[in-house]
Amino acid sequence: MLQRQRRLNEFLFLKDYLPAHMLCTVKRMSLIMEHLENLVTDTLSLPSLSLPPFSSSSSSCSNNEDPRYNLLPWHLRRCLEFCFIFTPGFTFYKKDLVLLWVAGGLVHPVVGRSLEEEAGHYFDLMVSWNYFLLVYPDHPEPGLTSLDLDPPLYKLRFDWINIDPFTMDHEFVRHCLFDGLVSEKARHASVGRCSISEGWLQPSRGLRTIFLRRRGTHCYSNSLLNDAGRLFLKVRYLRILDLSHAGFKSLPDYVCDLLHLRSLNLSYNPIKTLSRSIITLFRLQTLNLFRCHELTSIPDNLYLLSNLRHLVISPVKLNLMSTFIGRLTSLQTLLQFTVLRKDGCQIGEPRNLNNLRGELSIENLENVATLDEAKGASPLKTGIHKESLVWSKNEPNANFDIAQGLRPHCNLKVLKIFNYNSKFPSWVSNPSFTHLISITLTNCLIEELPPLGPLPLLKSLQIVNVNGLNILAPSSTDGELSKLLSHLYLHWKFGI
């Protein structure tokens, strides 16, 4: 707007050369732009939003409605209203909703923060203002609630906002329908099986979000979704498409025609392989293949999706993984990385994925041949807080040196080791791991653990089906061991 105002000011110098009717229009636009500039200046001078915690005693609204809802900034209101595509009682994880906000273009960019970080800040504000509530507020182990071993589930508090989610029709239009036609004004819709069979998509061409939600254990039939495929061609501006639990065995062809798609959820589908034509979705940011147990390979041209930031593939047994996955330098989420033989994806592929965050599971570590390869697995991935090292159960294990070379960054909080049959790596007890709070050993064959005393924040040690272990902390004194066990939650389980 300011650039346009400067251009208009330049045009005013040409007033002697402009016709009268054009000069009047230019002057009117210049006054409007000047007013907008003053409005922007006044807005920036306002104090930042700081809402006090909710107090039921101080609320004067009826029906338990929150009086602050109408005072929220526009970007927070849009994110909150987006959640009305969920039915009352629907539960969700923080990260899933954050990625939906980012894919929907609802997050206001801030210098120095990624969109995901800013969206996470929005979410925390919603929780502090009680718009999102914990589904299980009473944890069975109060001492372990701070470990964040399993992310908590949340749900939206519908009773605080005086908007009917099924009849919403205002500035930022969205509808939450399950068995009816979608309004032609709708931008975000969550629909059910009955709506699909009735041509529910015909009236609306401006949809940005479609959720196909199952009821109970019901999955959509392929015939219904194939018929709906023709209707998907009418909503070419979709940003978010959720086809989870749909019973797909392959990627539908019509999905690859949605060129504006940012988020594609294919989780819980018996998909065996992805089509190479998925690279036409060049704007794709999130590809969710969680619990696609039949998936055996991903296309070798996946690296062409240069905007891909979140690749959720877990838990699957891949026989073929893209050897160019290391080129996806924008990746922030890669739940599982499978190491294959010499003709497949090597463990050094994620060497350049320095933006990875959260959780990472490295599978088939028996395919790592040398110590140098092991050291290139995850060099200084500062954002990885939960890491799993997995050897195949029926394969010969790598030697101790390779396990030593798999040392993660010292920011690690949760470590899990599966099917490891050798001397325990000594880096676990390194004092530099000051953030490590949980260690889990499953189906391992080891004789002794390294001393755990140097780990000040360690609170959980889970030992499941570990055979041959006869020494817990060999080099710890009795005082150090008793001090360690006093604040350590020890879960010891043997299989039969």
XYZ file of C-alpha atoms in Angstrom:
496
model
C 0.000 0.000 0.000
C 2.817 2.387 0.818
C 4.431 1.659 -2.535
C 1.156 2.458 -4.278
C 0.908 5.729 -2.356
C 4.376 6.778 -3.514
C 3.381 6.016 -7.072
C 0.236 8.107 -6.681
C 2.292 10.987 -5.364
C 4.403 10.769 -8.500
C 1.255 10.913 -10.602
C 0.210 14.142 -8.868
C 3.148 15.873 -10.519
C 1.450 15.103 -13.819
C -1.815 16.821 -12.857
C -1.443 19.322 -15.668
C -1.339 16.479 -18.158
C -4.203 14.368 -16.788
C -7.895 14.737 -17.658
C -10.077 16.159 -14.892
C -11.950 12.940 -14.164
C -8.702 10.960 -13.838
C -7.129 13.595 -11.588
C -10.128 13.453 -9.245
C -9.784 9.683 -8.954
C -6.051 9.897 -8.260
C -6.552 12.479 -5.522
C -9.256 10.389 -3.884
C -7.010 7.316 -3.894
C -4.140 9.344 -2.451
C -6.302 10.437 0.481
C -7.376 6.861 1.086
C -3.783 5.637 1.085
C -2.760 8.402 3.487
C -5.541 7.357 5.834
C -4.425 3.727 5.641
C -0.850 4.721 6.434
C -1.999 6.547 9.568
C -4.138 3.569 10.527
C -1.181 1.174 10.205
C 0.980 3.493 12.333
C -1.685 3.663 15.050
C -2.123 -0.112 14.998
C 1.605 -0.792 15.389
C 1.709 1.560 18.382
C -0.901 -0.478 20.249
C 0.365 -2.699 23.107
C 0.663 -6.409 22.406
C -2.182 -8.689 23.369
C -1.970 -9.894 26.944
C -5.132 -11.535 28.193
C -5.417 -12.466 31.881
C -6.082 -16.060 32.879
C -9.725 -17.038 32.828
C -11.551 -16.842 36.116
C -15.051 -18.226 36.336
C -15.853 -15.861 39.181
C -15.045 -12.783 37.105
C -16.995 -13.828 34.039
C -20.268 -12.000 33.517
C -21.342 -13.833 30.365
C -24.126 -16.363 30.313
C -23.880 -19.961 29.169
C -20.201 -20.106 30.182
C -19.200 -18.126 27.091
C -15.754 -16.588 27.042
C -15.990 -12.750 26.879
C -12.504 -12.485 25.357
C -13.294 -14.366 22.156
C -14.362 -11.249 20.255
C -11.194 -9.462 21.421
C -8.774 -11.949 19.885
C -6.568 -10.750 17.004
C -7.772 -11.775 13.570
C -5.031 -14.372 13.025
C -5.757 -16.106 16.346
C -9.490 -16.071 15.680
C -8.994 -17.661 12.289
C -6.866 -20.439 13.779
C -9.410 -21.040 16.514
C -12.359 -21.017 14.119
C -10.566 -23.488 11.865
C -10.984 -26.058 14.645
C -14.748 -26.078 14.074
C -14.208 -28.629 11.317
C -13.799 -31.057 14.228
C -16.865 -32.481 15.894
C -17.436 -31.859 19.624
C -15.256 -34.279 21.561
C -12.816 -34.837 18.688
C -9.252 -35.223 20.021
C -6.050 -34.086 18.361
C -2.327 -33.665 18.983
C -0.635 -30.305 19.113
C 1.719 -30.989 16.217
C -1.059 -32.206 13.925
C -3.108 -29.062 14.409
C -0.045 -26.832 14.074
C 0.779 -28.349 10.684
C -2.823 -27.851 9.535
C -2.678 -24.178 10.488
C 0.550 -23.753 8.541
C -0.750 -25.603 5.474
C -3.938 -23.551 5.522
C -2.001 -20.281 5.438
C -3.415 -19.183 8.804
C -0.132 -18.376 10.534
C 1.233 -14.843 10.525
C 4.990 -14.946 9.738
C 7.385 -13.525 12.320
C 11.034 -12.715 11.739
C 13.342 -15.193 13.465
C 10.734 -17.934 13.852
C 9.586 -20.675 11.553
C 5.887 -20.903 10.767
C 5.679 -24.087 12.837
C 7.216 -22.371 15.862
C 4.833 -19.434 15.576
C 1.859 -21.771 15.214
C 3.061 -23.636 18.306
C 3.020 -20.302 20.136
C -0.594 -19.796 19.037
C -1.463 -23.230 20.369
C 0.147 -22.563 23.744
C -1.849 -19.342 24.039
C -5.075 -21.230 23.297
C -4.224 -23.761 26.007
C -3.421 -21.039 28.546
C -6.789 -19.403 27.803
C -8.599 -22.762 28.179
C -9.818 -22.954 24.583
C -8.035 -26.330 24.321
C -8.384 -28.800 27.173
C -6.404 -31.919 28.001
C -8.354 -35.087 27.334
C -6.690 -36.947 30.227
C -5.807 -34.274 32.791
C -5.178 -36.871 35.529
C -2.075 -38.812 34.552
C -1.575 -42.165 36.316
C 2.047 -41.283 37.043
C 2.194 -37.616 38.148
C 5.952 -37.732 38.400
C 6.288 -38.551 34.724
C 4.006 -35.898 33.247
C 6.968 -33.622 32.553
C 8.806 -36.257 30.526
C 6.674 -35.726 27.411
C 7.190 -39.368 26.460
C 3.760 -39.512 24.825
C 2.315 -36.246 23.485
C -0.927 -35.256 25.220
C -4.298 -35.225 23.483
C -6.424 -32.086 23.372
C -9.985 -31.197 22.471
C -11.707 -27.919 21.654
C -13.971 -26.366 24.266
C -17.033 -25.589 22.169
C -19.107 -24.301 25.078
C -16.983 -21.158 25.415
C -17.664 -19.744 21.960
C -21.106 -18.572 20.933
C -20.968 -19.890 17.358
C -22.858 -22.890 16.095
C -20.210 -24.966 14.261
C -22.847 -26.490 11.990
C -24.348 -23.200 10.756
C -21.364 -20.875 10.632
C -21.707 -18.129 8.032
C -19.594 -15.037 8.651
C -16.450 -13.314 7.357
C -14.149 -16.321 7.555
C -16.632 -18.955 6.412
C -16.238 -22.586 7.310
C -18.664 -25.438 7.767
C -18.529 -28.669 9.712
C -20.999 -31.009 8.024
C -21.217 -34.755 8.287
C -24.415 -35.709 6.453
C -25.442 -32.860 4.213
C -24.493 -30.682 1.288
C -21.583 -28.305 1.697
C -22.505 -24.645 1.291
C -21.149 -22.857 -1.752
C -19.565 -20.332 0.652
C -17.732 -22.977 2.642
C -13.949 -22.922 2.779
C -13.317 -25.767 5.244
C -15.497 -28.877 5.488
C -15.514 -32.161 7.351
C -17.877 -34.649 5.768
C -19.068 -38.206 6.243
C -19.994 -41.187 4.159
C -23.610 -40.148 3.449
C -22.546 -36.776 2.121
C -20.178 -38.395 -0.380
C -22.923 -40.465 -1.956
C -25.146 -37.415 -2.417
C -22.769 -35.328 -4.512
C -21.922 -33.137 -1.538
C -19.066 -31.353 -3.311
C -21.036 -30.069 -6.284
C -22.110 -26.637 -4.952
C -18.755 -25.573 -3.497
C -15.801 -24.645 -5.689
C -13.893 -22.569 -3.140
C -13.044 -25.247 -0.600
C -9.578 -25.098 0.938
C -9.898 -28.020 3.374
C -11.641 -31.400 3.125
C -11.707 -33.957 5.925
C -13.191 -37.377 5.245
C -13.813 -38.649 8.741
C -14.735 -42.224 9.620
C -17.284 -43.257 12.227
C -16.041 -45.858 14.686
C -14.115 -48.499 12.758
C -15.883 -47.769 9.453
C -13.783 -47.108 6.371
C -15.037 -45.540 3.181
C -15.563 -47.863 0.250
C -13.431 -47.369 -2.823
C -16.509 -47.070 -5.043
C -17.775 -44.023 -3.175
C -14.416 -42.301 -3.281
C -13.857 -43.134 -6.937
C -17.195 -41.518 -7.751
C -16.194 -38.525 -5.671
C -12.959 -38.286 -7.637
C -14.743 -36.534 -10.480
C -15.988 -33.922 -8.050
C -12.488 -33.298 -6.681
C -11.585 -31.822 -10.059
C -13.943 -28.939 -9.285
C -12.017 -27.877 -6.172
C -8.591 -27.276 -7.634
C -7.595 -24.827 -4.904
C -7.570 -27.349 -2.065
C -4.771 -26.835 0.432
C -5.569 -29.607 2.919
C -6.908 -33.056 2.036
C -7.424 -35.783 4.638
C -8.069 -39.233 3.117
C -7.159 -41.282 6.185
C -8.937 -44.607 6.837
C -10.235 -44.600 3.248
C -9.102 -48.110 2.264
C -6.894 -46.960 -0.629
C -4.401 -49.465 -2.040
C -2.837 -46.869 -4.332
C -2.782 -43.107 -4.610
C -5.907 -41.871 -6.458
C -5.106 -40.198 -9.770
C -7.259 -37.165 -9.070
C -5.140 -36.252 -6.039
C -2.151 -35.467 -8.258
C -4.235 -32.838 -10.090
C -4.642 -30.716 -6.936
C -1.640 -28.509 -7.638
C -2.250 -26.152 -4.689
C -2.220 -28.944 -2.119
C -0.052 -28.278 0.962
C -1.073 -31.157 3.231
C -1.992 -34.706 2.193
C -2.991 -37.251 4.840
C -3.070 -40.877 3.640
C -2.559 -42.485 7.035
C -4.165 -45.823 7.955
C -4.529 -46.886 4.304
C -3.312 -50.223 2.848
C -1.202 -48.392 0.272
C 1.623 -50.542 -1.105
C 3.449 -47.942 -3.169
C 3.180 -44.294 -4.155
C 2.806 -43.137 -7.721
C 5.705 -41.255 -9.270
C 3.209 -38.617 -10.391
C 3.056 -37.337 -6.807
C 5.840 -34.916 -7.748
C 3.225 -32.796 -9.542
C 2.217 -31.628 -6.053
C 5.224 -29.313 -5.961
C 3.684 -27.118 -3.237
C 3.240 -30.046 -0.862
C 4.546 -29.367 2.662
C 3.210 -32.346 4.652
C 2.887 -35.956 3.466
C 1.393 -38.216 6.132
C 1.752 -41.980 5.606
C 1.492 -42.960 9.259
C 0.598 -46.637 9.833
C 0.455 -47.504 6.152
C 1.657 -51.007 7.013
C 1.497 -52.280 3.424
C 3.855 -49.586 2.145
C 7.076 -51.119 0.838
C 8.633 -48.292 -1.190
C 8.503 -44.595 -1.905
C 9.312 -43.182 -5.365
C 12.912 -42.328 -6.171
C 11.891 -38.896 -7.535
C 10.443 -37.724 -4.224
C 13.387 -35.365 -3.808
C 11.791 -33.106 -6.441
C 9.257 -32.011 -3.823
C 11.549 -29.239 -2.672
C 8.886 -27.647 -0.415
C 8.307 -30.842 1.576
C 8.827 -30.102 5.270
C 7.167 -33.034 7.023
C 7.391 -36.646 5.836
C 5.558 -38.935 8.263
C 6.374 -42.579 7.466
C 6.074 -44.870 10.490
C 5.994 -47.705 11.320
C 6.612 -49.453 7.993
C 9.032 -51.994 6.544
C 10.476 -50.382 3.456
C 12.248 -52.471 0.842
C 13.055 -49.431 -1.278
C 13.654 -45.907 -0.046
C 14.646 -42.930 -2.120
C 18.413 -42.632 -2.367
C 18.020 -38.885 -2.835
C 16.097 -38.183 0.351
C 19.100 -36.239 1.582
C 18.239 -33.551 -0.974
C 15.073 -32.640 0.928
C 16.966 -30.081 2.964
C 13.756 -28.379 4.134
C 12.595 -31.503 6.000
C 11.703 -30.881 9.623
C 9.937 -34.185 10.308
C 11.220 -37.629 9.339
C 9.892 -40.135 11.828
C 11.583 -43.160 10.278
C 14.717 -43.626 8.214
C 15.408 -47.132 6.939
C 18.995 -48.131 6.157
C 19.147 -50.495 3.180
C 21.845 -52.527 1.500
C 24.490 -51.148 -0.839
C 21.972 -50.784 -3.660
C 19.601 -48.776 -1.453
C 19.560 -45.794 0.847
C 22.708 -45.502 2.922
C 22.879 -44.229 6.470
C 24.742 -41.116 5.324
C 21.753 -39.827 3.329
C 20.305 -37.654 6.164
C 23.685 -36.004 6.720
C 22.472 -32.665 5.309
C 19.032 -32.710 6.923
C 19.995 -30.242 9.623
C 16.450 -28.896 10.097
C 15.067 -32.148 11.505
C 13.047 -31.710 14.678
C 11.337 -33.909 17.211
C 11.535 -37.668 16.698
C 13.698 -39.916 14.514
C 13.864 -43.700 14.298
C 16.799 -45.259 12.421
C 15.863 -48.767 11.259
C 17.882 -51.770 10.006
C 21.144 -50.674 11.586
C 22.644 -54.098 10.850
C 23.161 -52.781 7.290
C 25.741 -50.266 8.529
C 29.093 -51.694 7.475
C 31.788 -49.371 8.827
C 32.417 -46.970 11.685
C 32.751 -44.042 9.280
C 29.253 -44.706 7.946
C 27.869 -44.799 11.474
C 29.395 -41.435 12.359
C 27.621 -39.873 9.383
C 24.170 -40.968 10.557
C 23.068 -37.912 12.523
C 25.917 -35.444 12.992
C 24.830 -32.767 15.432
C 21.093 -32.860 14.749
C 20.347 -30.342 17.467
C 16.572 -30.474 16.993
C 16.187 -34.240 17.541
C 14.914 -34.835 21.092
C 13.687 -38.423 20.743
C 15.755 -41.039 18.900
C 15.305 -44.773 18.389
C 18.132 -47.084 17.285
C 16.655 -50.263 15.824
C 18.404 -53.431 14.702
C 16.401 -56.158 12.959
C 15.572 -58.954 15.324
C 16.493 -61.826 13.005
C 19.621 -60.249 11.509
C 23.201 -60.407 12.802
C 23.995 -57.337 14.853
C 26.686 -54.793 14.146
C 29.710 -54.585 16.384
C 30.313 -52.317 19.333
C 32.282 -49.751 17.302
C 29.285 -49.047 15.060
C 27.060 -48.471 18.090
C 29.692 -46.061 19.394
C 29.590 -44.152 16.103
C 25.819 -43.646 16.343
C 26.182 -41.083 19.110
C 23.407 -38.427 18.845
C 23.534 -34.800 19.845
C 23.641 -34.013 23.559
C 20.239 -32.265 23.319
C 18.615 -35.705 23.266
C 15.838 -36.242 25.819
C 14.501 -39.728 25.038
C 16.601 -42.696 23.850
C 15.211 -46.063 22.732
C 17.294 -49.063 21.673
C 15.789 -52.206 20.125
C 17.298 -55.641 19.422
C 20.873 -54.663 20.276
C 23.139 -57.603 21.194
C 26.529 -56.263 22.138
C 28.335 -54.184 24.727
C 26.387 -51.084 25.637
C 27.754 -47.870 24.043
C 29.614 -45.769 26.570
C 28.397 -42.397 25.248
C 25.080 -42.926 27.050
C 26.732 -42.152 30.388
C 28.601 -39.132 29.074
C 28.007 -36.103 31.355
C 27.303 -33.953 28.286
C 23.859 -35.613 27.968
C 22.381 -33.288 30.551
C 18.908 -33.318 28.939
C 18.434 -37.093 28.790
C 15.348 -38.002 30.827
C 14.348 -41.459 29.549
C 16.100 -44.622 28.357
C 14.254 -47.671 27.009
C 15.890 -51.022 26.195
C 13.777 -53.611 24.366
C 14.740 -57.144 23.255
C 18.415 -56.563 23.918
C 21.166 -58.965 25.000
C 23.654 -57.097 27.186
C 25.513 -57.967 30.382
C 25.822 -54.587 32.032
C 24.710 -50.986 31.775
C 27.089 -48.032 31.850
C 27.002 -45.870 34.994
C 23.884 -43.700 34.939
C 24.891 -41.402 37.786
C 26.318 -38.649 35.516
C 22.834 -38.160 33.959
C 21.225 -35.614 36.311
C 17.766 -35.474 34.664
C 17.277 -39.191 34.054
C 13.874 -40.136 35.475
C 12.768 -43.169 33.492
C 14.602 -46.412 32.770
C 12.527 -49.075 31.027
C 14.039 -52.519 30.556
C 11.846 -54.861 28.508
C 12.891 -58.396 27.531
C 16.575 -57.761 28.239
C 18.479 -61.004 28.802
C 21.883 -61.495 30.404
C 21.841 -58.264 32.395
C 23.458 -58.817 35.784
C 25.017 -55.445 36.635
C 22.952 -52.255 36.667
C 25.699 -49.678 37.115
C 29.110 -51.321 37.396
C 31.234 -48.305 38.271
C 28.752 -46.537 40.562
C 29.275 -46.484 44.313
C 26.496 -47.509 46.669
C 25.777 -43.859 47.451
C 25.578 -42.855 43.809
C 23.379 -45.843 43.003
C 20.947 -45.155 45.853
C 20.792 -41.474 44.866
C 20.078 -42.481 41.281
C 17.310 -44.920 42.204
C 15.686 -42.407 44.546
C 14.511 -40.217 41.640
C 14.432 -42.860 38.889
C 11.249 -44.479 37.655
C 12.355 -48.047 36.883
C 10.124 -50.265 34.743
C 11.491 -53.782 34.476
C 9.603 -56.335 32.398
C 10.666 -59.757 31.170
C 8.936 -61.663 28.419
C 7.936 -65.272 28.781
